[in-house]
Tab-separated table of C-alpha atoms and ligand atoms in Angstrom:
chain	number	residue	atom	x	y	z
A	17	UNK	CA	0.029	-0.004	0.000
A	18	UNK	CA	1.512	3.324	-0.950
A	19	UNK	CA	2.222	5.922	1.655
A	20	UNK	CA	-0.884	8.226	1.784
A	21	UNK	CA	0.054	10.279	4.800
A	22	UNK	CA	0.232	13.335	2.559
A	23	UNK	CA	-3.551	13.297	2.369
A	24	UNK	CA	-3.610	14.519	5.967
A	25	UNK	CA	-1.381	17.563	5.216
A	26	UNK	CA	-3.017	20.881	5.819
A	27	UNK	CA	-2.880	21.746	2.076
A	28	UNK	CA	-5.821	19.359	1.529
A	29	UNK	CA	-9.458	19.266	2.621
A	30	UNK	CA	-11.876	16.433	3.486
A	31	UNK	CA	-13.332	16.511	-0.016
A	32	UNK	CA	-9.820	15.858	-1.397
A	33	UNK	CA	-9.402	12.813	0.876
A	34	UNK	CA	-12.778	11.505	-0.329
A	35	UNK	CA	-11.739	12.197	-3.901
A	36	UNK	CA	-8.495	10.248	-3.414
A	37	UNK	CA	-10.450	7.290	-2.035
A	38	UNK	CA	-12.818	7.327	-5.004
A	39	UNK	CA	-9.949	7.492	-7.492
A	40	UNK	CA	-8.093	4.679	-5.787
A	41	UNK	CA	-11.072	2.405	-5.901
A	42	UNK	CA	-11.678	3.204	-9.589
A	43	UNK	CA	-7.996	2.686	-10.514
A	44	UNK	CA	-7.819	-0.613	-8.661
A	45	UNK	CA	-10.822	-1.913	-10.621
A	46	UNK	CA	-9.919	-0.597	-14.042
A	47	UNK	CA	-6.165	-0.131	-14.411
A	48	UNK	CA	-3.731	-0.837	-16.018
A	49	UNK	CA	-5.128	-1.090	-19.531
A	50	UNK	CA	-3.434	-2.690	-22.583
A	51	UNK	CA	-1.273	-0.087	-24.432
A	52	UNK	CA	-1.093	-2.118	-27.635
A	53	UNK	CA	-3.235	0.377	-29.636
A	54	UNK	CA	-2.815	3.667	-27.884
A	55	UNK	CA	-5.454	5.530	-29.912
A	56	UNK	CA	-8.144	2.888	-29.026
A	57	UNK	CA	-6.884	2.708	-25.369
A	58	UNK	CA	-7.071	6.461	-24.975
A	59	UNK	CA	-10.531	6.758	-26.481
A	60	UNK	CA	-11.715	4.023	-24.174
A	61	UNK	CA	-10.008	5.579	-21.138
A	62	UNK	CA	-11.577	8.987	-21.805
A	63	UNK	CA	-15.055	7.359	-22.148
A	64	UNK	CA	-14.612	5.319	-19.007
A	65	UNK	CA	-13.135	8.137	-16.925
A	66	UNK	CA	-15.935	10.385	-18.138
A	67	UNK	CA	-18.661	7.860	-17.238
A	68	UNK	CA	-17.222	7.327	-13.797
A	69	UNK	CA	-17.333	11.169	-13.224
A	70	UNK	CA	-13.553	11.349	-12.911
A	71	UNK	CA	-13.113	13.966	-15.615
A	72	UNK	CA	-15.342	16.474	-13.801
A	73	UNK	CA	-12.525	18.561	-12.283
A	74	UNK	CA	-10.740	18.854	-15.688
A	75	UNK	CA	-12.976	21.723	-16.893
A	76	UNK	CA	-15.376	24.324	-15.740
A	77	UNK	CA	-18.880	23.160	-14.716
A	78	UNK	CA	-21.025	25.591	-16.616
A	79	UNK	CA	-24.003	24.681	-14.469
A	80	UNK	CA	-22.197	25.646	-11.250
A	81	UNK	CA	-19.090	27.640	-12.241
A	82	UNK	CA	-16.274	27.735	-9.798
A	83	UNK	CA	-12.455	27.993	-10.243
A	84	UNK	CA	-10.731	24.780	-11.326
A	85	UNK	CA	-9.700	22.773	-8.215
A	86	UNK	CA	-5.965	22.359	-8.784
A	87	UNK	CA	-5.537	20.092	-5.762
A	88	UNK	CA	-8.198	17.739	-7.142
A	89	UNK	CA	-6.386	17.737	-10.473
A	90	UNK	CA	-3.082	16.925	-8.782
A	91	UNK	CA	-4.558	14.120	-6.682
A	92	UNK	CA	-6.149	12.595	-9.786
A	93	UNK	CA	-2.876	12.824	-11.811
A	94	UNK	CA	-0.824	11.435	-9.024
A	95	UNK	CA	-3.193	8.528	-8.403
A	96	UNK	CA	-3.674	7.662	-12.091
A	97	UNK	CA	0.014	7.908	-12.930
A	98	UNK	CA	0.759	5.551	-10.042
A	99	UNK	CA	-1.473	2.942	-11.726
A	100	UNK	CA	-1.080	3.645	-15.440
A	101	UNK	CA	0.698	6.361	-17.381
A	102	UNK	CA	-1.796	6.285	-20.217
A	103	UNK	CA	-4.717	6.802	-17.873
A	104	UNK	CA	-2.933	9.874	-16.449
A	105	UNK	CA	-2.335	11.112	-20.003
A	106	UNK	CA	-6.025	10.628	-21.046
A	107	UNK	CA	-7.116	12.569	-17.916
A	108	UNK	CA	-4.579	15.363	-18.179
A	109	UNK	CA	-5.261	16.173	-21.787
A	110	UNK	CA	-8.946	16.750	-21.120
A	111	UNK	CA	-7.897	19.598	-18.888
A	112	UNK	CA	-4.990	21.021	-20.818
A	113	UNK	CA	-6.946	20.919	-24.085
A	114	UNK	CA	-9.873	22.798	-22.668
A	115	UNK	CA	-8.115	24.999	-20.084
A	116	UNK	CA	-8.313	28.134	-22.275
A	117	UNK	CA	-12.047	27.620	-22.751
A	118	UNK	CA	-12.570	27.070	-18.994
A	119	UNK	CA	-10.685	30.203	-18.098
A	120	UNK	CA	-11.483	32.591	-20.998
A	121	UNK	CA	-14.091	30.974	-23.291
A	122	UNK	CA	-17.439	32.358	-24.427
A	123	UNK	CA	-20.735	30.637	-23.451
A	124	UNK	CA	-20.912	29.147	-26.900
A	125	UNK	CA	-17.345	27.741	-26.685
A	126	UNK	CA	-18.036	26.394	-23.196
A	127	UNK	CA	-20.752	24.090	-24.632
A	128	UNK	CA	-17.809	21.813	-25.510
A	129	UNK	CA	-16.935	21.438	-21.757
A	130	UNK	CA	-20.095	19.458	-20.946
A	131	UNK	CA	-18.887	16.916	-23.519
A	132	UNK	CA	-15.224	16.801	-22.544
A	133	UNK	CA	-16.109	16.411	-18.795
A	134	UNK	CA	-18.343	13.490	-19.652
A	135	UNK	CA	-15.747	11.866	-21.865
A	136	UNK	CA	-17.878	12.331	-24.992
A	137	UNK	CA	-15.296	14.537	-26.699
A	138	UNK	CA	-11.513	14.475	-26.638
A	139	UNK	CA	-9.472	17.739	-26.530
A	140	UNK	CA	-5.933	18.856	-27.391
A	141	UNK	CA	-3.707	21.852	-26.842
A	142	UNK	CA	-1.849	23.003	-29.967
A	143	UNK	CA	0.951	25.470	-29.077
A	144	UNK	CA	4.251	23.987	-30.186
A	145	UNK	CA	5.603	24.390	-33.680
A	146	UNK	CA	8.595	22.872	-35.500
A	147	UNK	CA	10.576	26.148	-35.389
A	148	UNK	CA	9.373	27.430	-32.018
A	149	UNK	CA	9.222	24.888	-29.202
A	150	UNK	CA	10.464	26.569	-26.084
A	151	UNK	CA	10.384	29.959	-27.873
A	152	UNK	CA	6.563	30.200	-28.000
A	153	UNK	CA	6.489	33.932	-28.769
A	154	UNK	CA	8.246	33.263	-32.034
A	155	UNK	CA	5.625	31.071	-33.581
A	156	UNK	CA	4.914	31.200	-37.295
A	157	UNK	CA	1.382	29.992	-37.631
A	158	UNK	CA	-0.805	32.780	-38.870
A	159	UNK	CA	-4.477	33.659	-38.420
A	160	UNK	CA	-5.490	36.264	-41.024
A	161	UNK	CA	-8.812	38.122	-40.920
A	162	UNK	CA	-11.009	37.278	-43.897
A	163	UNK	CA	-14.708	37.651	-44.565
A	164	UNK	CA	-15.515	38.337	-40.892
A	165	UNK	CA	-13.608	35.261	-39.737
A	166	UNK	CA	-10.005	34.016	-39.659
A	167	UNK	CA	-7.888	31.793	-41.916
A	168	UNK	CA	-5.322	29.688	-40.047
A	169	UNK	CA	-2.214	28.595	-41.922
A	170	UNK	CA	0.883	26.746	-40.647
A	171	UNK	CA	1.943	23.712	-38.636
A	172	UNK	CA	1.740	22.509	-35.039
A	173	UNK	CA	3.879	19.665	-33.778
A	174	UNK	CA	4.151	17.382	-30.747
A	175	UNK	CA	0.370	17.658	-30.245
A	176	UNK	CA	-0.848	15.167	-27.740
A	177	UNK	CA	-4.117	13.575	-28.825
A	178	UNK	CA	-3.310	14.796	-32.323
A	179	UNK	CA	-5.379	12.532	-34.572
A	180	UNK	CA	-7.947	11.451	-31.999
A	181	UNK	CA	-9.080	14.829	-30.584
A	182	UNK	CA	-12.502	16.250	-31.425
A	183	UNK	CA	-11.389	19.834	-30.592
A	184	UNK	CA	-8.074	21.663	-30.641
A	185	UNK	CA	-7.138	24.824	-28.813
A	186	UNK	CA	-4.869	26.465	-31.368
A	187	UNK	CA	-2.541	29.397	-30.932
A	188	UNK	CA	-1.728	31.513	-33.935
A	189	UNK	CA	-0.208	34.945	-34.870
A	190	UNK	CA	-2.881	37.574	-35.448
A	191	UNK	CA	-0.215	40.307	-35.496
A	192	UNK	CA	-1.568	42.993	-33.189
A	193	UNK	CA	2.054	43.555	-32.070
A	194	UNK	CA	5.408	41.779	-32.640
A	195	UNK	CA	6.270	38.646	-30.627
A	196	UNK	CA	4.135	37.522	-27.660
A	197	UNK	CA	1.628	40.365	-27.903
A	198	UNK	CA	0.560	39.361	-31.431
A	199	UNK	CA	-0.827	35.919	-30.709
A	200	UNK	CA	-4.477	34.781	-30.265
A	201	UNK	CA	-6.175	31.523	-29.274
A	202	UNK	CA	-8.939	29.645	-31.215
A	203	UNK	CA	-11.150	26.699	-30.748
A	204	UNK	CA	-10.914	24.512	-33.860
A	205	UNK	CA	-13.080	21.412	-34.278
A	206	UNK	CA	-11.117	18.454	-35.717
A	207	UNK	CA	-13.364	18.164	-38.719
A	208	UNK	CA	-12.693	21.699	-39.960
A	209	UNK	CA	-11.635	21.530	-43.652
A	210	UNK	CA	-7.915	22.082	-44.137
A	211	UNK	CA	-6.858	20.623	-40.767
A	212	UNK	CA	-5.098	17.312	-41.143
A	213	UNK	CA	-2.681	15.045	-39.429
A	214	UNK	CA	0.626	15.438	-41.310
A	215	UNK	CA	2.607	12.870	-39.288
A	216	UNK	CA	2.108	10.555	-36.386
A	217	UNK	CA	5.057	10.820	-33.893
A	218	UNK	CA	6.253	7.760	-32.008
A	219	UNK	CA	7.879	8.260	-28.626
A	220	UNK	CA	9.472	6.040	-25.995
A	221	UNK	CA	6.287	5.980	-23.831
A	222	UNK	CA	3.714	5.789	-26.678
A	223	UNK	CA	0.590	7.910	-26.665
A	224	UNK	CA	-1.379	9.655	-29.478
A	225	UNK	CA	0.938	12.342	-30.735
A	226	UNK	CA	1.021	14.159	-34.038
A	227	UNK	CA	2.255	16.960	-36.305
A	228	UNK	CA	-0.744	18.858	-37.664
A	229	UNK	CA	-1.039	20.829	-40.869
A	230	UNK	CA	-3.381	23.783	-41.208
A	231	UNK	CA	-3.959	24.642	-44.870
A	232	UNK	CA	-6.228	27.717	-45.044
A	233	UNK	CA	-8.364	26.552	-42.193
A	234	UNK	CA	-11.326	28.891	-42.016
A	235	UNK	CA	-12.930	29.551	-38.624
A	236	UNK	CA	-15.597	32.053	-37.638
A	237	UNK	CA	-14.585	35.109	-35.537
A	238	UNK	CA	-16.623	33.523	-32.656
A	239	UNK	CA	-14.021	30.778	-32.423
A	240	UNK	CA	-11.469	33.150	-30.976
A	241	UNK	CA	-10.917	32.582	-27.235
A	242	UNK	CA	-10.664	35.876	-25.371
A	243	UNK	CA	-9.580	38.956	-27.382
A	244	UNK	CA	-7.130	39.429	-30.279
A	245	UNK	CA	-3.522	39.537	-29.007
A	246	UNK	CA	-4.330	37.715	-25.701
A	247	UNK	CA	-3.112	34.264	-26.891
A	248	UNK	CA	0.202	34.375	-25.029
A	249	UNK	CA	-1.428	35.499	-21.820
A	250	UNK	CA	-4.053	32.772	-22.210
A	251	UNK	CA	-1.476	30.021	-22.864
A	252	UNK	CA	0.528	31.089	-19.798
A	253	UNK	CA	-2.609	31.240	-17.622
A	254	UNK	CA	-3.458	27.703	-18.693
A	255	UNK	CA	0.080	26.494	-17.897
A	256	UNK	CA	-0.137	28.287	-14.541
A	257	UNK	CA	-2.977	25.945	-13.605
A	258	UNK	CA	-1.719	22.750	-15.252
A	259	UNK	CA	2.098	22.941	-14.729
A	260	UNK	CA	1.915	21.807	-11.070
A	261	UNK	CA	-0.212	18.832	-12.267
A	262	UNK	CA	2.767	17.654	-14.353
A	263	UNK	CA	4.685	17.581	-11.115
A	264	UNK	CA	1.860	15.509	-9.634
A	265	UNK	CA	2.060	12.977	-12.420
A	266	UNK	CA	5.799	12.673	-11.850
A	267	UNK	CA	5.149	12.233	-8.203
A	268	UNK	CA	2.767	9.334	-9.015
A	269	UNK	CA	5.406	7.651	-11.132
A	270	UNK	CA	8.062	8.139	-8.349
A	271	UNK	CA	5.732	6.862	-5.616
A	272	UNK	CA	5.111	3.717	-7.697
A	273	UNK	CA	8.843	3.231	-8.196
A	274	UNK	CA	9.467	3.623	-4.492
A	275	UNK	CA	6.762	1.105	-3.607
A	276	UNK	CA	7.973	-1.427	-6.126
A	277	UNK	CA	11.518	-0.995	-4.784
A	278	UNK	CA	10.554	-1.456	-1.152
A	279	UNK	CA	8.668	-4.646	-2.088
A	280	UNK	CA	11.536	-5.909	-4.207
A	281	UNK	CA	14.196	-5.211	-1.645
A	282	UNK	CA	12.114	-6.867	1.052
A	283	UNK	CA	11.398	-10.070	-0.954
A	284	UNK	CA	14.744	-10.525	-2.728
A	285	UNK	CA	17.271	-12.651	-0.862
A	286	UNK	CA	20.906	-11.952	-1.451
A	287	UNK	CA	23.971	-12.972	0.599
A	288	UNK	CA	21.680	-14.869	2.997
A	289	UNK	CA	19.430	-11.893	3.892
A	290	UNK	CA	16.880	-9.574	2.219
A	291	UNK	CA	18.314	-7.007	-0.110
A	292	UNK	CA	16.744	-4.397	2.173
A	293	UNK	CA	19.338	-5.240	4.883
A	294	UNK	CA	22.192	-3.904	2.787
A	295	UNK	CA	22.957	-0.373	4.029
A	296	UNK	CA	23.680	1.006	0.531
A	297	UNK	CA	20.234	-0.209	-0.577
A	298	UNK	CA	18.723	1.447	2.482
A	299	UNK	CA	20.531	4.621	1.565
A	300	UNK	CA	18.928	4.512	-1.980
A	301	UNK	CA	15.523	3.880	-0.560
A	302	UNK	CA	15.864	6.681	1.996
A	303	UNK	CA	16.906	9.117	-0.757
A	304	UNK	CA	13.922	8.011	-2.821
A	305	UNK	CA	11.470	8.535	0.091
A	306	UNK	CA	12.989	11.961	0.725
A	307	UNK	CA	12.625	12.984	-2.917
A	308	UNK	CA	9.027	11.758	-3.038
A	309	UNK	CA	8.000	13.663	0.127
A	310	UNK	CA	9.867	16.867	-0.918
A	311	UNK	CA	8.218	16.722	-4.372
A	312	UNK	CA	4.839	16.219	-2.821
A	313	UNK	CA	5.284	19.257	-0.562
A	314	UNK	CA	6.146	21.445	-3.606
A	315	UNK	CA	3.332	20.062	-5.794
A	316	UNK	CA	0.593	20.493	-3.180
A	317	UNK	CA	2.018	23.835	-2.043
A	318	UNK	CA	1.669	25.163	-5.622
A	319	UNK	CA	-1.804	23.634	-6.030
A	320	UNK	CA	-2.971	25.024	-2.698
A	321	UNK	CA	-1.594	28.507	-3.455
A	322	UNK	CA	-3.542	28.521	-6.735
A	323	UNK	CA	-6.759	27.279	-5.054
A	324	UNK	CA	-6.386	29.972	-2.358
A	325	UNK	CA	-6.877	32.534	-5.163
A	326	UNK	CA	-3.338	33.627	-6.047
A	327	UNK	CA	-3.716	35.258	-9.483
A	328	UNK	CA	-0.458	33.625	-10.683
A	329	UNK	CA	1.690	30.896	-9.050
A	330	UNK	CA	4.452	31.075	-11.656
A	331	UNK	CA	7.286	30.504	-9.139
A	332	UNK	CA	5.544	27.806	-7.155
A	333	UNK	CA	4.379	25.888	-10.244
A	334	UNK	CA	7.741	26.078	-11.871
A	335	UNK	CA	9.491	24.774	-8.670
A	336	UNK	CA	6.938	21.975	-8.364
A	337	UNK	CA	7.309	20.850	-11.955
A	338	UNK	CA	11.099	21.164	-12.060
A	339	UNK	CA	11.709	19.364	-8.748
A	340	UNK	CA	9.067	16.690	-9.039
A	341	UNK	CA	9.956	15.646	-12.630
A	342	UNK	CA	13.786	15.802	-12.214
A	343	UNK	CA	13.711	13.948	-8.897
A	344	UNK	CA	11.230	11.379	-10.187
A	345	UNK	CA	13.768	10.555	-12.898
A	346	UNK	CA	16.398	9.894	-10.146
A	347	UNK	CA	13.982	7.873	-8.056
A	348	UNK	CA	13.007	5.692	-11.024
A	349	UNK	CA	16.578	5.201	-12.018
A	350	UNK	CA	17.375	3.967	-8.490
A	351	UNK	CA	14.332	1.677	-8.706
A	352	UNK	CA	15.708	0.187	-11.939
A	353	UNK	CA	19.079	-0.384	-10.166
A	354	UNK	CA	17.435	-2.058	-7.146
A	355	UNK	CA	15.520	-4.408	-9.546
A	356	UNK	CA	18.722	-5.513	-11.289
A	357	UNK	CA	18.133	-7.125	-14.669
A	358	UNK	CA	14.365	-7.086	-14.197
A	359	UNK	CA	14.597	-3.319	-14.037
A	360	UNK	CA	15.343	-3.203	-17.790
A	361	UNK	CA	13.152	-6.139	-18.783
A	362	UNK	CA	10.595	-5.014	-21.373
A	363	UNK	CA	7.114	-4.922	-19.854
A	364	UNK	CA	8.354	-4.736	-16.230
A	365	UNK	CA	6.656	-1.881	-14.333
A	366	UNK	CA	9.918	-0.076	-13.480
A	367	UNK	CA	11.037	-0.334	-17.080
A	368	UNK	CA	7.829	1.386	-18.198
A	369	UNK	CA	8.192	4.054	-15.506
A	370	UNK	CA	11.760	4.719	-16.784
A	371	UNK	CA	10.284	5.495	-20.213
A	372	UNK	CA	7.205	7.321	-18.952
A	373	UNK	CA	8.978	9.922	-16.882
A	374	UNK	CA	11.383	11.262	-19.483
A	375	UNK	CA	9.072	13.464	-21.548
A	376	UNK	CA	7.686	15.220	-18.439
A	377	UNK	CA	11.100	17.018	-18.113
A	378	UNK	CA	10.564	18.419	-21.641
A	379	UNK	CA	6.922	19.331	-22.192
A	380	UNK	CA	5.031	22.254	-20.707
A	381	UNK	CA	8.469	23.999	-20.320
A	382	UNK	CA	11.662	22.025	-20.239
A	383	UNK	CA	13.497	21.750	-16.855
A	384	UNK	CA	16.093	24.329	-18.051
A	385	UNK	CA	13.253	26.728	-18.894
A	386	UNK	CA	11.726	26.287	-15.438
A	387	UNK	CA	15.085	27.289	-13.918
A	388	UNK	CA	15.041	30.470	-16.002
A	389	UNK	CA	11.393	31.152	-14.894
A	390	UNK	CA	12.383	30.682	-11.172
A	391	UNK	CA	15.433	32.852	-11.492
A	392	UNK	CA	13.344	35.707	-13.038
A	393	UNK	CA	10.816	35.312	-10.186
A	394	UNK	CA	13.395	35.590	-7.386
A	395	UNK	CA	15.316	38.491	-8.974
A	396	UNK	CA	14.979	41.561	-6.706
B	428	FAD	C1	5.657	13.648	-25.339
B	428	FAD	C2	5.467	15.139	-25.649
B	428	FAD	C3	4.186	15.631	-25.683
B	428	FAD	C4	3.961	16.974	-25.983
B	428	FAD	N1	2.674	17.492	-26.006
B	428	FAD	C5	2.439	18.724	-26.455
B	428	FAD	C6	1.116	19.199	-26.631
B	428	FAD	O1	0.116	18.501	-26.319
B	428	FAD	N2	0.900	20.511	-27.093
B	428	FAD	C7	1.977	21.246	-27.397
B	428	FAD	O2	1.762	22.389	-27.840
B	428	FAD	N3	3.264	20.919	-27.287
B	428	FAD	C8	3.531	19.558	-26.789
B	428	FAD	N4	4.836	19.110	-26.685
B	428	FAD	C9	5.848	19.967	-27.069
B	428	FAD	C10	6.747	20.478	-25.976
B	428	FAD	O3	6.071	21.424	-25.229
B	428	FAD	C11	8.077	20.895	-26.525
B	428	FAD	O4	8.727	19.749	-26.945
B	428	FAD	C12	8.927	21.779	-25.575
B	428	FAD	O5	8.323	22.986	-25.383
B	428	FAD	C13	10.311	21.879	-26.031
B	428	FAD	O6	10.360	22.383	-27.376
B	428	FAD	P1	11.314	21.687	-28.478
B	428	FAD	O7	11.018	20.233	-28.485
B	428	FAD	O8	11.061	22.392	-29.719
B	428	FAD	O9	12.759	21.854	-27.924
B	428	FAD	P2	13.645	23.197	-28.032
B	428	FAD	O10	12.791	24.396	-27.847
B	428	FAD	O11	14.462	23.040	-29.268
B	428	FAD	O12	14.515	23.056	-26.731
B	428	FAD	C14	15.521	22.023	-26.637
B	428	FAD	C15	16.206	22.113	-25.303
B	428	FAD	O13	16.888	23.361	-25.174
B	428	FAD	C16	16.923	23.769	-23.892
B	428	FAD	N5	16.355	25.107	-23.749
B	428	FAD	C17	15.331	25.631	-24.494
B	428	FAD	N6	15.017	26.881	-24.047
B	428	FAD	C18	15.871	27.200	-23.088
B	428	FAD	C19	16.110	28.279	-22.241
B	428	FAD	N7	15.344	29.385	-22.366
B	428	FAD	N8	17.095	28.259	-21.312
B	428	FAD	C20	17.871	27.147	-21.231
B	428	FAD	N9	17.712	26.051	-21.949
B	428	FAD	C21	16.771	26.033	-22.873
B	428	FAD	C22	16.128	22.746	-23.009
B	428	FAD	O14	17.030	21.745	-22.509
B	428	FAD	C23	15.240	22.060	-24.119
B	428	FAD	O15	14.868	20.775	-23.760
B	428	FAD	C24	5.031	17.737	-26.261
B	428	FAD	C25	6.347	17.231	-26.286
B	428	FAD	C26	6.614	15.983	-25.940
B	428	FAD	C27	7.997	15.419	-25.975
């Protein structure tokens, strides 16, 4: 049984503890799933998570609007990731893909949220481009005014759920000003003519991922989220909510790696005693437990600060994401070591954790970028 003492920390409330119980029961009954066909697995996971009500915190409830509960999002990602990385992915993308609509969307655009929260529509977040990954403000994709609407032209890449999404939140240059101040955000249904999957991208921990081509994609003016020129602000506001949840997913992977390692070290007999009795192994396990607790403190601190109404939690979220993802990589590497040959055996849980964790240190702002963000925040 994983350590769940963090649920009693003052960052969390009774409803979060009940939420954690509900999630744990659902995960135990439904996960892991077969990853053989990731498109089918993700569609199925979104439908099942939606039916079970687990996608509810991912987007605004238009019937009873209240701010997104970042602690509930973090608990969900941590729990799902501990059981199955693909389940965490399916959950997370429903939030990231609709975050701009939850925060800045019109009533018309928000009609999508009822569907995404029920798992009846899949969403995606299309920000990155081949030439401008970390350098978002330099994006090329254009949105030109035409006949009262906009024409989108260009490419997006590394788009999670690319190919299976029903709606994309797309960022493009409308040109009100140079750089970051000239971007806008749009809701683009997947069946809009001119939008196509140019390439499916395979990664070490497979999930639906694609490069998308926009060839004169016409959208009405009403598809713009917020106002012209607000795209960068909108993207950063969405990341301000969801960045700490990436840390939470890393925490889930790390917690699983620690649990597997404790079990392995306790059951494996070497030199006439359990592996656990070797002091160097105890040292590894102690370091892993320390990293897990420290990451949890940073993740739930950031989520709590956002839930308490802080307009921006840039520093806290960057620290949570940076620390939790980087340390999870270390924790999982130690887990592989403790498992010996089994640690690199294809299909073993710690082998899959080793692959799952890597991309989290790159997307939603690479670790190096988080350091730059933190440094800017602490500069007097
Ligand atoms: C699995 C996966 C899923 C993704 N899903 C999505 C998605 O759903 N939607 C989406 O829009 N994008 C998505 N991305 C894209 C992701 O956000 C980008 O890969 C990321 O922003 C880095 O961009 P890049 O790959 O172009 O690398 P580059 O921008 O070329 O950066 C390469 C490296 O340079 C270093 N670096 C960059 N900038 C700085 C800096 N300022 N200071 C110091 N070092 C720096 C970092 O080490 C970085 O890793 C995904 C990526 C992956 C791998």
